Amino acid sequence: MPAIRRTNLGRRTRNAASQRYIRTSQIDEQREERNEVERNRRNRSQQHRNVAFNPYRAAFNYNVTIYYSSQQIVDIGSMNIVCPHCKAFKFKNEAPGICCASGQIKLTPLIPPPEPLHSLVSGNGRDSIHFLNTIQQYNNCFQMTSFGATKVVRDNFMPTFKIQGQIYHRTGSLLPMPDSEYKFLQIYFMGDSSRQVDQRCAHNSMVKRPIVEQLQIFFHQHNALVALFTTALDRMPSDNHKIVIRADKTPVGQHTRRFNAPTIDEVAIVVVGDSSENRDIVLHRRNDQLQRVSETHRSYMMLCNILFYFGKGKMGIIFQ
């Protein structure tokens, strides 16, 4: 039997001409409404095709034709569930004890930071919103370590880069070599506060100078490491001296009860020669060498993420 001829299909048929006339005679509002209906129809059709979506290793095989947001398994909701024990925010389907083992782990409550840091992280006001949106830039202004990786891959002229291998942070001496620029930790010891602000703002164009000035005063007053380095630098008579920041509060082989109230000399010492453990941070008064900072060192967070506030006089998280 010959195929049935459909005379109303094609661009030159009466139906196609009628549709063209309808579209040209519609006003803008009608045309936009018609387009919206068509978009919704296509979205529903796309969702229907995604019913057989397989999520296994989907993150490693991204398909632009798949409408991932329509998948219920992908939509995990908002982080609005509050743990009754530690007050941590969680997602709806997370295990009850994932944060604090249902109250068995009790963390020391975080201490609200003094001003101006407290107002800057509150989210109230234009300065606070600007600070939170560019908080990485402000952390870069004041961090005491430089960023490094075992392998950095750059693609042609792209401004971004890929990291392969391990990420780490390094720190240098307290003072730069002659005729060298002050960097990272060294900026704290430039002497002139105005020059310090100039140096910090020169490499971070998105920050506001008044906020940098306020934070600089804050760190000199409340940061334990800045106070420690300033005191140690005054005790270094020559470049042969160095400061050793102990990885642990209690020296190895000593009884813990002897060190319930540690002093600066127990936390960091100024020495000549080799007197340090593998995880200790050794800072010379002046040299051109960089030392890698151990991730398990008590001062790691304060050196790299200086905007974290652990409390006045405290140097970070202790693992032992």
PDB file of C-alpha atoms in Angstrom:
ATOM      1  CA  MET A   1       0.000   0.000   0.000  1.00  0.00           C
ATOM      2  CA  PRO A   2       1.481   3.419  -0.932  1.00  0.00           C
ATOM      3  CA  ALA A   3       2.264   5.799   1.878  1.00  0.00           C
ATOM      4  CA  ILE A   4      -0.389   8.353   2.736  1.00  0.00           C
ATOM      5  CA  ARG A   5       0.574  11.752   1.391  1.00  0.00           C
ATOM      6  CA  ARG A   6       0.442  14.461   4.002  1.00  0.00           C
ATOM      7  CA  THR A   7      -0.257  17.618   2.107  1.00  0.00           C
ATOM      8  CA  ASN A   8      -0.174  19.848   5.167  1.00  0.00           C
ATOM      9  CA  LEU A   9       3.526  19.320   6.038  1.00  0.00           C
ATOM     10  CA  GLY A  10       6.349  21.590   4.860  1.00  0.00           C
ATOM     11  CA  ARG A  11       7.201  25.278   4.731  1.00  0.00           C
ATOM     12  CA  ARG A  12       4.975  26.055   1.720  1.00  0.00           C
ATOM     13  CA  THR A  13       1.761  24.533   2.998  1.00  0.00           C
ATOM     14  CA  ARG A  14      -1.348  26.395   4.088  1.00  0.00           C
ATOM     15  CA  ASN A  15      -0.694  25.513   7.738  1.00  0.00           C
ATOM     16  CA  ALA A  16       2.871  26.914   7.686  1.00  0.00           C
ATOM     17  CA  ALA A  17       1.656  30.107   6.030  1.00  0.00           C
ATOM     18  CA  SER A  18      -1.091  30.437   8.632  1.00  0.00           C
ATOM     19  CA  GLN A  19       1.417  30.045  11.504  1.00  0.00           C
ATOM     20  CA  ARG A  20       3.710  32.701   9.998  1.00  0.00           C
ATOM     21  CA  TYR A  21       0.776  35.110   9.733  1.00  0.00           C
ATOM     22  CA  ILE A  22      -0.188  34.477  13.371  1.00  0.00           C
ATOM     23  CA  ARG A  23       3.364  35.118  14.626  1.00  0.00           C
ATOM     24  CA  THR A  24       3.756  38.378  12.663  1.00  0.00           C
ATOM     25  CA  SER A  25       0.393  39.693  13.861  1.00  0.00           C
ATOM     26  CA  GLN A  26       1.081  39.042  17.549  1.00  0.00           C
ATOM     27  CA  ILE A  27       2.130  41.902  19.827  1.00  0.00           C
ATOM     28  CA  ASP A  28       5.289  41.662  21.933  1.00  0.00           C
ATOM     29  CA  GLU A  29       3.437  40.513  25.071  1.00  0.00           C
ATOM     30  CA  GLN A  30       1.683  37.710  23.233  1.00  0.00           C
ATOM     31  CA  ARG A  31       4.917  36.608  21.556  1.00  0.00           C
ATOM     32  CA  GLU A  32       6.764  36.497  24.889  1.00  0.00           C
ATOM     33  CA  GLU A  33       3.950  34.536  26.490  1.00  0.00           C
ATOM     34  CA  ARG A  34       4.008  32.040  23.620  1.00  0.00           C
ATOM     35  CA  ASN A  35       7.787  31.654  23.938  1.00  0.00           C
ATOM     36  CA  GLU A  36       7.481  31.065  27.692  1.00  0.00           C
ATOM     37  CA  VAL A  37       4.945  28.297  27.105  1.00  0.00           C
ATOM     38  CA  GLU A  38       7.297  26.702  24.608  1.00  0.00           C
ATOM     39  CA  ARG A  39      10.249  26.879  27.035  1.00  0.00           C
ATOM     40  CA  ASN A  40       8.215  25.229  29.775  1.00  0.00           C
ATOM     41  CA  ARG A  41       7.169  22.490  27.369  1.00  0.00           C
ATOM     42  CA  ARG A  42      10.781  21.814  26.452  1.00  0.00           C
ATOM     43  CA  ASN A  43      11.831  21.728  30.110  1.00  0.00           C
ATOM     44  CA  ARG A  44       9.134  19.176  30.913  1.00  0.00           C
ATOM     45  CA  SER A  45      10.211  17.118  27.952  1.00  0.00           C
ATOM     46  CA  GLN A  46      13.853  17.297  29.113  1.00  0.00           C
ATOM     47  CA  GLN A  47      12.899  16.194  32.621  1.00  0.00           C
ATOM     48  CA  HIS A  48      10.991  13.272  31.202  1.00  0.00           C
ATOM     49  CA  ARG A  49      14.042  12.143  29.213  1.00  0.00           C
ATOM     50  CA  ASN A  50      16.159  12.303  32.404  1.00  0.00           C
ATOM     51  CA  VAL A  51      14.114   9.675  34.245  1.00  0.00           C
ATOM     52  CA  ALA A  52      16.691   7.001  33.356  1.00  0.00           C
ATOM     53  CA  PHE A  53      19.614   9.192  34.521  1.00  0.00           C
ATOM     54  CA  ASN A  54      22.427   7.120  36.072  1.00  0.00           C
ATOM     55  CA  PRO A  55      24.261   9.114  38.784  1.00  0.00           C
ATOM     56  CA  TYR A  56      27.193   6.684  39.095  1.00  0.00           C
ATOM     57  CA  ARG A  57      30.410   8.666  38.432  1.00  0.00           C
ATOM     58  CA  ALA A  58      28.310  11.363  36.769  1.00  0.00           C
ATOM     59  CA  ALA A  59      30.614  14.061  38.115  1.00  0.00           C
ATOM     60  CA  PHE A  60      33.451  12.606  36.041  1.00  0.00           C
ATOM     61  CA  ASN A  61      31.350  12.325  32.877  1.00  0.00           C
ATOM     62  CA  TYR A  62      29.461  15.581  32.597  1.00  0.00           C
ATOM     63  CA  ASN A  63      26.853  15.610  29.831  1.00  0.00           C
ATOM     64  CA  VAL A  64      25.611  19.009  28.706  1.00  0.00           C
ATOM     65  CA  THR A  65      22.343  17.523  27.419  1.00  0.00           C
ATOM     66  CA  ILE A  66      21.335  16.273  30.899  1.00  0.00           C
ATOM     67  CA  TYR A  67      19.251  18.589  33.056  1.00  0.00           C
ATOM     68  CA  TYR A  68      20.882  17.680  36.413  1.00  0.00           C
ATOM     69  CA  SER A  69      18.828  20.091  38.534  1.00  0.00           C
ATOM     70  CA  SER A  70      15.667  18.151  37.765  1.00  0.00           C
ATOM     71  CA  GLN A  71      17.055  15.014  39.398  1.00  0.00           C
ATOM     72  CA  GLN A  72      15.793  14.512  42.936  1.00  0.00           C
ATOM     73  CA  ILE A  73      18.925  12.559  43.857  1.00  0.00           C
ATOM     74  CA  VAL A  74      21.035  15.615  42.988  1.00  0.00           C
ATOM     75  CA  ASP A  75      18.915  18.160  44.886  1.00  0.00           C
ATOM     76  CA  ILE A  76      19.992  17.704  48.533  1.00  0.00           C
ATOM     77  CA  GLY A  77      18.148  20.760  49.824  1.00  0.00           C
ATOM     78  CA  SER A  78      19.463  23.537  52.039  1.00  0.00           C
ATOM     79  CA  MET A  79      21.821  23.317  55.000  1.00  0.00           C
ATOM     80  CA  ASN A  80      19.139  24.313  57.506  1.00  0.00           C
ATOM     81  CA  ILE A  81      19.037  21.406  59.976  1.00  0.00           C
ATOM     82  CA  VAL A  82      20.557  22.373  63.344  1.00  0.00           C
ATOM     83  CA  CYS A  83      22.209  19.731  65.545  1.00  0.00           C
ATOM     84  CA  PRO A  84      20.624  19.857  69.027  1.00  0.00           C
ATOM     85  CA  HIS A  85      23.982  19.119  70.670  1.00  0.00           C
ATOM     86  CA  CYS A  86      26.653  21.219  68.957  1.00  0.00           C
ATOM     87  CA  LYS A  87      24.380  23.562  66.927  1.00  0.00           C
ATOM     88  CA  ALA A  88      26.112  22.644  63.649  1.00  0.00           C
ATOM     89  CA  PHE A  89      24.207  23.172  60.401  1.00  0.00           C
ATOM     90  CA  LYS A  90      23.570  20.038  58.347  1.00  0.00           C
ATOM     91  CA  PHE A  91      21.603  18.832  55.332  1.00  0.00           C
ATOM     92  CA  LYS A  92      18.306  17.006  55.822  1.00  0.00           C
ATOM     93  CA  ASN A  93      19.481  13.465  55.038  1.00  0.00           C
ATOM     94  CA  GLU A  94      22.854  13.598  56.812  1.00  0.00           C
ATOM     95  CA  ALA A  95      23.415  11.143  59.658  1.00  0.00           C
ATOM     96  CA  PRO A  96      22.499  12.513  63.121  1.00  0.00           C
ATOM     97  CA  GLY A  97      25.972  11.912  64.580  1.00  0.00           C
ATOM     98  CA  ILE A  98      28.083  13.067  61.642  1.00  0.00           C
ATOM     99  CA  CYS A  99      29.114  16.317  63.340  1.00  0.00           C
ATOM    100  CA  CYS A 100      29.660  15.536  67.046  1.00  0.00           C
ATOM    101  CA  ALA A 101      28.743  11.838  67.436  1.00  0.00           C
ATOM    102  CA  SER A 102      25.387  12.832  68.958  1.00  0.00           C
ATOM    103  CA  GLY A 103      26.922  14.987  71.668  1.00  0.00           C
ATOM    104  CA  GLN A 104      29.827  12.698  72.605  1.00  0.00           C
ATOM    105  CA  ILE A 105      32.407  15.107  71.163  1.00  0.00           C
ATOM    106  CA  LYS A 106      32.356  18.483  72.862  1.00  0.00           C
ATOM    107  CA  LEU A 107      34.299  21.282  71.226  1.00  0.00           C
ATOM    108  CA  THR A 108      35.404  24.461  72.932  1.00  0.00           C
ATOM    109  CA  PRO A 109      32.981  27.228  71.927  1.00  0.00           C
ATOM    110  CA  LEU A 110      34.393  29.752  69.479  1.00  0.00           C
ATOM    111  CA  ILE A 111      35.195  33.118  71.027  1.00  0.00           C
ATOM    112  CA  PRO A 112      33.623  36.105  69.243  1.00  0.00           C
ATOM    113  CA  PRO A 113      36.455  38.203  67.789  1.00  0.00           C
ATOM    114  CA  PRO A 114      37.017  41.767  68.993  1.00  0.00           C
ATOM    115  CA  GLU A 115      36.315  44.789  66.844  1.00  0.00           C
ATOM    116  CA  PRO A 116      36.682  45.515  63.998  1.00  0.00           C
ATOM    117  CA  LEU A 117      36.756  41.847  62.927  1.00  0.00           C
ATOM    118  CA  HIS A 118      33.477  41.122  64.711  1.00  0.00           C
ATOM    119  CA  SER A 119      31.588  43.778  62.725  1.00  0.00           C
ATOM    120  CA  LEU A 120      33.259  42.796  59.467  1.00  0.00           C
ATOM    121  CA  VAL A 121      32.057  39.175  59.677  1.00  0.00           C
ATOM    122  CA  SER A 122      28.552  40.070  60.900  1.00  0.00           C
ATOM    123  CA  GLY A 123      27.098  40.593  57.410  1.00  0.00           C
ATOM    124  CA  ASN A 124      25.538  43.909  58.403  1.00  0.00           C
ATOM    125  CA  GLY A 125      26.457  47.032  56.464  1.00  0.00           C
ATOM    126  CA  ARG A 126      28.211  47.732  53.171  1.00  0.00           C
ATOM    127  CA  ASP A 127      31.730  47.250  54.544  1.00  0.00           C
ATOM    128  CA  SER A 128      30.829  43.871  56.029  1.00  0.00           C
ATOM    129  CA  ILE A 129      29.198  42.628  52.817  1.00  0.00           C
ATOM    130  CA  HIS A 130      32.212  43.810  50.819  1.00  0.00           C
ATOM    131  CA  PHE A 131      34.574  42.118  53.298  1.00  0.00           C
ATOM    132  CA  LEU A 132      32.752  38.773  53.180  1.00  0.00           C
ATOM    133  CA  ASN A 133      32.608  38.825  49.367  1.00  0.00           C
ATOM    134  CA  THR A 134      36.367  39.465  49.131  1.00  0.00           C
ATOM    135  CA  ILE A 135      37.522  37.756  52.321  1.00  0.00           C
ATOM    136  CA  GLN A 136      40.137  35.697  50.439  1.00  0.00           C
ATOM    137  CA  GLN A 137      41.767  38.914  49.235  1.00  0.00           C
ATOM    138  CA  TYR A 138      41.971  40.254  52.788  1.00  0.00           C
ATOM    139  CA  ASN A 139      43.407  36.971  54.030  1.00  0.00           C
ATOM    140  CA  ASN A 140      46.040  37.212  51.278  1.00  0.00           C
ATOM    141  CA  CYS A 141      46.913  40.684  52.553  1.00  0.00           C
ATOM    142  CA  PHE A 142      47.913  39.415  55.975  1.00  0.00           C
ATOM    143  CA  GLN A 143      48.831  35.734  55.643  1.00  0.00           C
ATOM    144  CA  MET A 144      52.344  34.847  56.776  1.00  0.00           C
ATOM    145  CA  THR A 145      53.025  31.993  54.350  1.00  0.00           C
ATOM    146  CA  SER A 146      53.257  31.573  50.593  1.00  0.00           C
ATOM    147  CA  PHE A 147      51.297  29.005  48.615  1.00  0.00           C
ATOM    148  CA  GLY A 148      52.995  26.166  46.745  1.00  0.00           C
ATOM    149  CA  ALA A 149      52.313  22.841  45.038  1.00  0.00           C
ATOM    150  CA  THR A 150      54.350  19.885  43.806  1.00  0.00           C
ATOM    151  CA  LYS A 151      53.247  20.578  40.220  1.00  0.00           C
ATOM    152  CA  VAL A 152      51.547  23.629  38.715  1.00  0.00           C
ATOM    153  CA  VAL A 153      50.204  23.280  35.164  1.00  0.00           C
ATOM    154  CA  ARG A 154      49.465  26.398  33.084  1.00  0.00           C
ATOM    155  CA  ASP A 155      47.462  26.157  29.847  1.00  0.00           C
ATOM    156  CA  ASN A 156      48.753  28.551  27.192  1.00  0.00           C
ATOM    157  CA  PHE A 157      47.794  32.127  28.108  1.00  0.00           C
ATOM    158  CA  MET A 158      44.976  31.296  30.535  1.00  0.00           C
ATOM    159  CA  PRO A 159      45.083  33.331  33.791  1.00  0.00           C
ATOM    160  CA  THR A 160      44.138  30.233  35.812  1.00  0.00           C
ATOM    161  CA  PHE A 161      46.277  27.167  36.516  1.00  0.00           C
ATOM    162  CA  LYS A 162      45.815  23.534  37.513  1.00  0.00           C
ATOM    163  CA  ILE A 163      47.409  21.911  40.540  1.00  0.00           C
ATOM    164  CA  GLN A 164      48.613  18.333  40.483  1.00  0.00           C
ATOM    165  CA  GLY A 165      50.025  16.555  43.503  1.00  0.00           C
ATOM    166  CA  GLN A 166      50.168  18.052  46.994  1.00  0.00           C
ATOM    167  CA  ILE A 167      49.441  21.601  48.164  1.00  0.00           C
ATOM    168  CA  TYR A 168      51.645  23.129  50.855  1.00  0.00           C
ATOM    169  CA  HIS A 169      52.583  26.446  52.472  1.00  0.00           C
ATOM    170  CA  ARG A 170      56.062  27.853  53.058  1.00  0.00           C
ATOM    171  CA  THR A 171      57.452  30.619  55.209  1.00  0.00           C
ATOM    172  CA  GLY A 172      60.693  32.600  55.033  1.00  0.00           C
ATOM    173  CA  SER A 173      62.829  34.685  57.353  1.00  0.00           C
ATOM    174  CA  LEU A 174      61.577  37.548  59.513  1.00  0.00           C
ATOM    175  CA  LEU A 175      63.542  40.124  57.506  1.00  0.00           C
ATOM    176  CA  PRO A 176      64.278  40.172  53.748  1.00  0.00           C
ATOM    177  CA  MET A 177      67.689  40.071  52.173  1.00  0.00           C
ATOM    178  CA  PRO A 178      69.291  43.453  51.360  1.00  0.00           C
ATOM    179  CA  ASP A 179      67.642  45.210  48.381  1.00  0.00           C
ATOM    180  CA  SER A 180      64.784  42.681  48.416  1.00  0.00           C
ATOM    181  CA  GLU A 181      61.079  43.383  48.739  1.00  0.00           C
ATOM    182  CA  TYR A 182      59.191  42.708  51.974  1.00  0.00           C
ATOM    183  CA  LYS A 183      56.812  39.753  51.522  1.00  0.00           C
ATOM    184  CA  PHE A 184      54.216  37.926  53.612  1.00  0.00           C
ATOM    185  CA  LEU A 185      55.462  37.627  57.214  1.00  0.00           C
ATOM    186  CA  GLN A 186      58.189  40.225  56.633  1.00  0.00           C
ATOM    187  CA  ILE A 187      55.643  43.008  56.030  1.00  0.00           C
ATOM    188  CA  TYR A 188      54.760  42.992  59.742  1.00  0.00           C
ATOM    189  CA  PHE A 189      58.271  44.248  60.540  1.00  0.00           C
ATOM    190  CA  MET A 190      58.624  47.094  58.053  1.00  0.00           C
ATOM    191  CA  GLY A 191      58.389  49.579  60.922  1.00  0.00           C
ATOM    192  CA  ASP A 192      56.267  52.241  59.240  1.00  0.00           C
ATOM    193  CA  SER A 193      52.560  51.280  59.438  1.00  0.00           C
ATOM    194  CA  SER A 194      51.717  53.364  56.363  1.00  0.00           C
ATOM    195  CA  ARG A 195      54.313  51.493  54.302  1.00  0.00           C
ATOM    196  CA  GLN A 196      52.853  48.218  55.522  1.00  0.00           C
ATOM    197  CA  VAL A 197      49.395  49.196  54.269  1.00  0.00           C
ATOM    198  CA  ASP A 198      50.847  50.354  50.937  1.00  0.00           C
ATOM    199  CA  GLN A 199      52.613  47.017  50.480  1.00  0.00           C
ATOM    200  CA  ARG A 200      49.496  45.003  51.313  1.00  0.00           C
ATOM    201  CA  CYS A 201      47.189  47.004  49.032  1.00  0.00           C
ATOM    202  CA  ALA A 202      49.675  47.007  46.137  1.00  0.00           C
ATOM    203  CA  HIS A 203      49.214  43.257  45.554  1.00  0.00           C
ATOM    204  CA  ASN A 204      45.468  43.056  46.334  1.00  0.00           C
ATOM    205  CA  SER A 205      43.544  45.545  44.237  1.00  0.00           C
ATOM    206  CA  MET A 206      40.053  44.563  45.441  1.00  0.00           C
ATOM    207  CA  VAL A 207      40.584  45.541  49.095  1.00  0.00           C
ATOM    208  CA  LYS A 208      39.680  48.852  50.722  1.00  0.00           C
ATOM    209  CA  ARG A 209      42.521  50.729  52.365  1.00  0.00           C
ATOM    210  CA  PRO A 210      40.547  51.828  55.507  1.00  0.00           C
ATOM    211  CA  ILE A 211      39.636  48.190  56.238  1.00  0.00           C
ATOM    212  CA  VAL A 212      43.245  47.084  55.735  1.00  0.00           C
ATOM    213  CA  GLU A 213      44.384  49.789  58.182  1.00  0.00           C
ATOM    214  CA  GLN A 214      41.862  48.623  60.804  1.00  0.00           C
ATOM    215  CA  LEU A 215      42.824  44.957  60.423  1.00  0.00           C
ATOM    216  CA  GLN A 216      46.527  45.770  60.606  1.00  0.00           C
ATOM    217  CA  ILE A 217      46.059  47.432  63.995  1.00  0.00           C
ATOM    218  CA  PHE A 218      43.884  44.503  65.087  1.00  0.00           C
ATOM    219  CA  PHE A 219      46.538  41.878  64.266  1.00  0.00           C
ATOM    220  CA  HIS A 220      49.311  43.805  65.980  1.00  0.00           C
ATOM    221  CA  GLN A 221      47.156  43.984  69.115  1.00  0.00           C
ATOM    222  CA  HIS A 222      45.498  40.552  69.187  1.00  0.00           C
ATOM    223  CA  ASN A 223      47.528  38.073  67.102  1.00  0.00           C
ATOM    224  CA  ALA A 224      49.746  35.870  69.288  1.00  0.00           C
ATOM    225  CA  LEU A 225      52.238  35.097  66.510  1.00  0.00           C
ATOM    226  CA  VAL A 226      52.815  38.743  65.590  1.00  0.00           C
ATOM    227  CA  ALA A 227      53.550  39.549  69.246  1.00  0.00           C
ATOM    228  CA  LEU A 228      55.796  36.482  69.533  1.00  0.00           C
ATOM    229  CA  PHE A 229      57.790  37.322  66.392  1.00  0.00           C
ATOM    230  CA  THR A 230      58.197  40.939  67.457  1.00  0.00           C
ATOM    231  CA  THR A 231      59.565  39.886  70.840  1.00  0.00           C
ATOM    232  CA  ALA A 232      61.853  37.256  69.315  1.00  0.00           C
ATOM    233  CA  LEU A 233      63.188  39.658  66.697  1.00  0.00           C
ATOM    234  CA  ASP A 234      64.322  42.014  69.457  1.00  0.00           C
ATOM    235  CA  ARG A 235      66.261  39.111  71.024  1.00  0.00           C
ATOM    236  CA  MET A 236      68.155  38.230  67.843  1.00  0.00           C
ATOM    237  CA  PRO A 237      71.495  40.059  67.870  1.00  0.00           C
ATOM    238  CA  SER A 238      72.657  38.645  64.507  1.00  0.00           C
ATOM    239  CA  ASP A 239      71.430  36.847  61.391  1.00  0.00           C
ATOM    240  CA  ASN A 240      72.865  33.575  62.750  1.00  0.00           C
ATOM    241  CA  HIS A 241      70.087  33.445  65.327  1.00  0.00           C
ATOM    242  CA  LYS A 242      66.736  31.847  64.585  1.00  0.00           C
ATOM    243  CA  ILE A 243      63.415  31.336  66.309  1.00  0.00           C
ATOM    244  CA  VAL A 244      62.038  27.821  66.794  1.00  0.00           C
ATOM    245  CA  ILE A 245      58.272  27.489  67.244  1.00  0.00           C
ATOM    246  CA  ARG A 246      57.627  24.169  68.929  1.00  0.00           C
ATOM    247  CA  ALA A 247      55.088  21.935  67.221  1.00  0.00           C
ATOM    248  CA  ASP A 248      53.776  20.797  70.620  1.00  0.00           C
ATOM    249  CA  LYS A 249      53.259  22.715  73.829  1.00  0.00           C
ATOM    250  CA  THR A 250      55.075  20.128  75.944  1.00  0.00           C
ATOM    251  CA  PRO A 251      58.678  19.283  74.878  1.00  0.00           C
ATOM    252  CA  VAL A 252      59.200  15.632  73.999  1.00  0.00           C
ATOM    253  CA  GLY A 253      60.124  13.495  77.030  1.00  0.00           C
ATOM    254  CA  GLN A 254      58.918  15.995  79.634  1.00  0.00           C
ATOM    255  CA  HIS A 255      56.033  15.612  82.069  1.00  0.00           C
ATOM    256  CA  THR A 256      52.860  17.417  80.964  1.00  0.00           C
ATOM    257  CA  ARG A 257      52.079  18.859  84.441  1.00  0.00           C
ATOM    258  CA  ARG A 258      55.252  20.901  84.371  1.00  0.00           C
ATOM    259  CA  PHE A 259      53.864  22.902  81.431  1.00  0.00           C
ATOM    260  CA  ASN A 260      50.305  23.763  82.445  1.00  0.00           C
ATOM    261  CA  ALA A 261      51.006  27.485  82.045  1.00  0.00           C
ATOM    262  CA  PRO A 262      53.450  27.792  79.151  1.00  0.00           C
ATOM    263  CA  THR A 263      55.435  30.952  78.622  1.00  0.00           C
ATOM    264  CA  ILE A 264      56.754  32.352  75.339  1.00  0.00           C
ATOM    265  CA  ASP A 265      60.100  30.606  75.931  1.00  0.00           C
ATOM    266  CA  GLU A 266      58.337  27.226  76.102  1.00  0.00           C
ATOM    267  CA  VAL A 267      56.372  27.869  72.920  1.00  0.00           C
ATOM    268  CA  ALA A 268      59.194  29.466  70.921  1.00  0.00           C
ATOM    269  CA  ILE A 269      62.904  29.791  71.631  1.00  0.00           C
ATOM    270  CA  VAL A 270      65.726  31.801  70.061  1.00  0.00           C
ATOM    271  CA  VAL A 271      68.777  29.636  69.386  1.00  0.00           C
ATOM    272  CA  VAL A 272      72.026  29.445  67.411  1.00  0.00           C
ATOM    273  CA  GLY A 273      72.686  26.110  65.689  1.00  0.00           C
ATOM    274  CA  ASP A 274      70.397  23.110  65.246  1.00  0.00           C
ATOM    275  CA  SER A 275      67.891  22.533  68.047  1.00  0.00           C
ATOM    276  CA  SER A 276      64.566  21.585  66.469  1.00  0.00           C
ATOM    277  CA  GLU A 277      62.307  18.653  65.633  1.00  0.00           C
ATOM    278  CA  ASN A 278      60.927  17.744  62.195  1.00  0.00           C
ATOM    279  CA  ARG A 279      57.580  19.517  62.660  1.00  0.00           C
ATOM    280  CA  ASP A 280      58.972  22.602  64.392  1.00  0.00           C
ATOM    281  CA  ILE A 281      58.891  25.894  62.499  1.00  0.00           C
ATOM    282  CA  VAL A 282      62.363  27.449  62.280  1.00  0.00           C
ATOM    283  CA  LEU A 283      62.495  31.115  61.261  1.00  0.00           C
ATOM    284  CA  HIS A 284      65.826  32.800  60.672  1.00  0.00           C
ATOM    285  CA  ARG A 285      66.362  36.478  61.290  1.00  0.00           C
ATOM    286  CA  ARG A 286      67.477  36.988  57.710  1.00  0.00           C
ATOM    287  CA  ASN A 287      68.160  34.474  54.899  1.00  0.00           C
ATOM    288  CA  ASP A 288      66.869  33.516  51.455  1.00  0.00           C
ATOM    289  CA  GLN A 289      65.523  30.049  52.264  1.00  0.00           C
ATOM    290  CA  LEU A 290      61.898  28.925  52.527  1.00  0.00           C
ATOM    291  CA  GLN A 291      60.673  26.304  54.974  1.00  0.00           C
ATOM    292  CA  ARG A 292      57.608  24.169  54.482  1.00  0.00           C
ATOM    293  CA  VAL A 293      55.068  24.437  57.314  1.00  0.00           C
ATOM    294  CA  SER A 294      53.661  21.144  58.611  1.00  0.00           C
ATOM    295  CA  GLU A 295      49.857  20.876  58.396  1.00  0.00           C
ATOM    296  CA  THR A 296      49.805  19.366  61.909  1.00  0.00           C
ATOM    297  CA  HIS A 297      51.702  22.217  63.511  1.00  0.00           C
ATOM    298  CA  ARG A 298      49.697  24.126  66.105  1.00  0.00           C
ATOM    299  CA  SER A 299      50.332  27.433  64.306  1.00  0.00           C
ATOM    300  CA  TYR A 300      49.532  26.236  60.779  1.00  0.00           C
ATOM    301  CA  MET A 301      46.025  27.722  60.673  1.00  0.00           C
ATOM    302  CA  MET A 302      47.104  31.038  62.151  1.00  0.00           C
ATOM    303  CA  LEU A 303      49.974  31.381  59.681  1.00  0.00           C
ATOM    304  CA  CYS A 304      47.934  30.539  56.572  1.00  0.00           C
ATOM    305  CA  ASN A 305      44.396  31.632  57.474  1.00  0.00           C
ATOM    306  CA  ILE A 306      45.081  34.581  59.698  1.00  0.00           C
ATOM    307  CA  LEU A 307      41.450  35.753  59.777  1.00  0.00           C
ATOM    308  CA  PHE A 308      40.585  32.775  61.990  1.00  0.00           C
ATOM    309  CA  TYR A 309      40.417  34.050  65.565  1.00  0.00           C
ATOM    310  CA  PHE A 310      41.300  31.515  68.258  1.00  0.00           C
ATOM    311  CA  GLY A 311      41.336  33.970  71.158  1.00  0.00           C
ATOM    312  CA  LYS A 312      43.909  36.440  72.404  1.00  0.00           C
ATOM    313  CA  GLY A 313      47.203  34.727  73.192  1.00  0.00           C
ATOM    314  CA  LYS A 314      46.195  31.422  71.555  1.00  0.00           C
ATOM    315  CA  MET A 315      48.191  30.017  68.646  1.00  0.00           C
ATOM    316  CA  GLY A 316      45.760  27.597  67.003  1.00  0.00           C
ATOM    317  CA  ILE A 317      44.646  23.965  67.187  1.00  0.00           C
ATOM    318  CA  ILE A 318      46.645  21.480  69.279  1.00  0.00           C
ATOM    319  CA  PHE A 319      46.566  17.889  68.001  1.00  0.00           C
ATOM    320  CA  GLN A 320      48.034  16.202  71.083  1.00  0.00           C
TER     321      GLN A 320
END
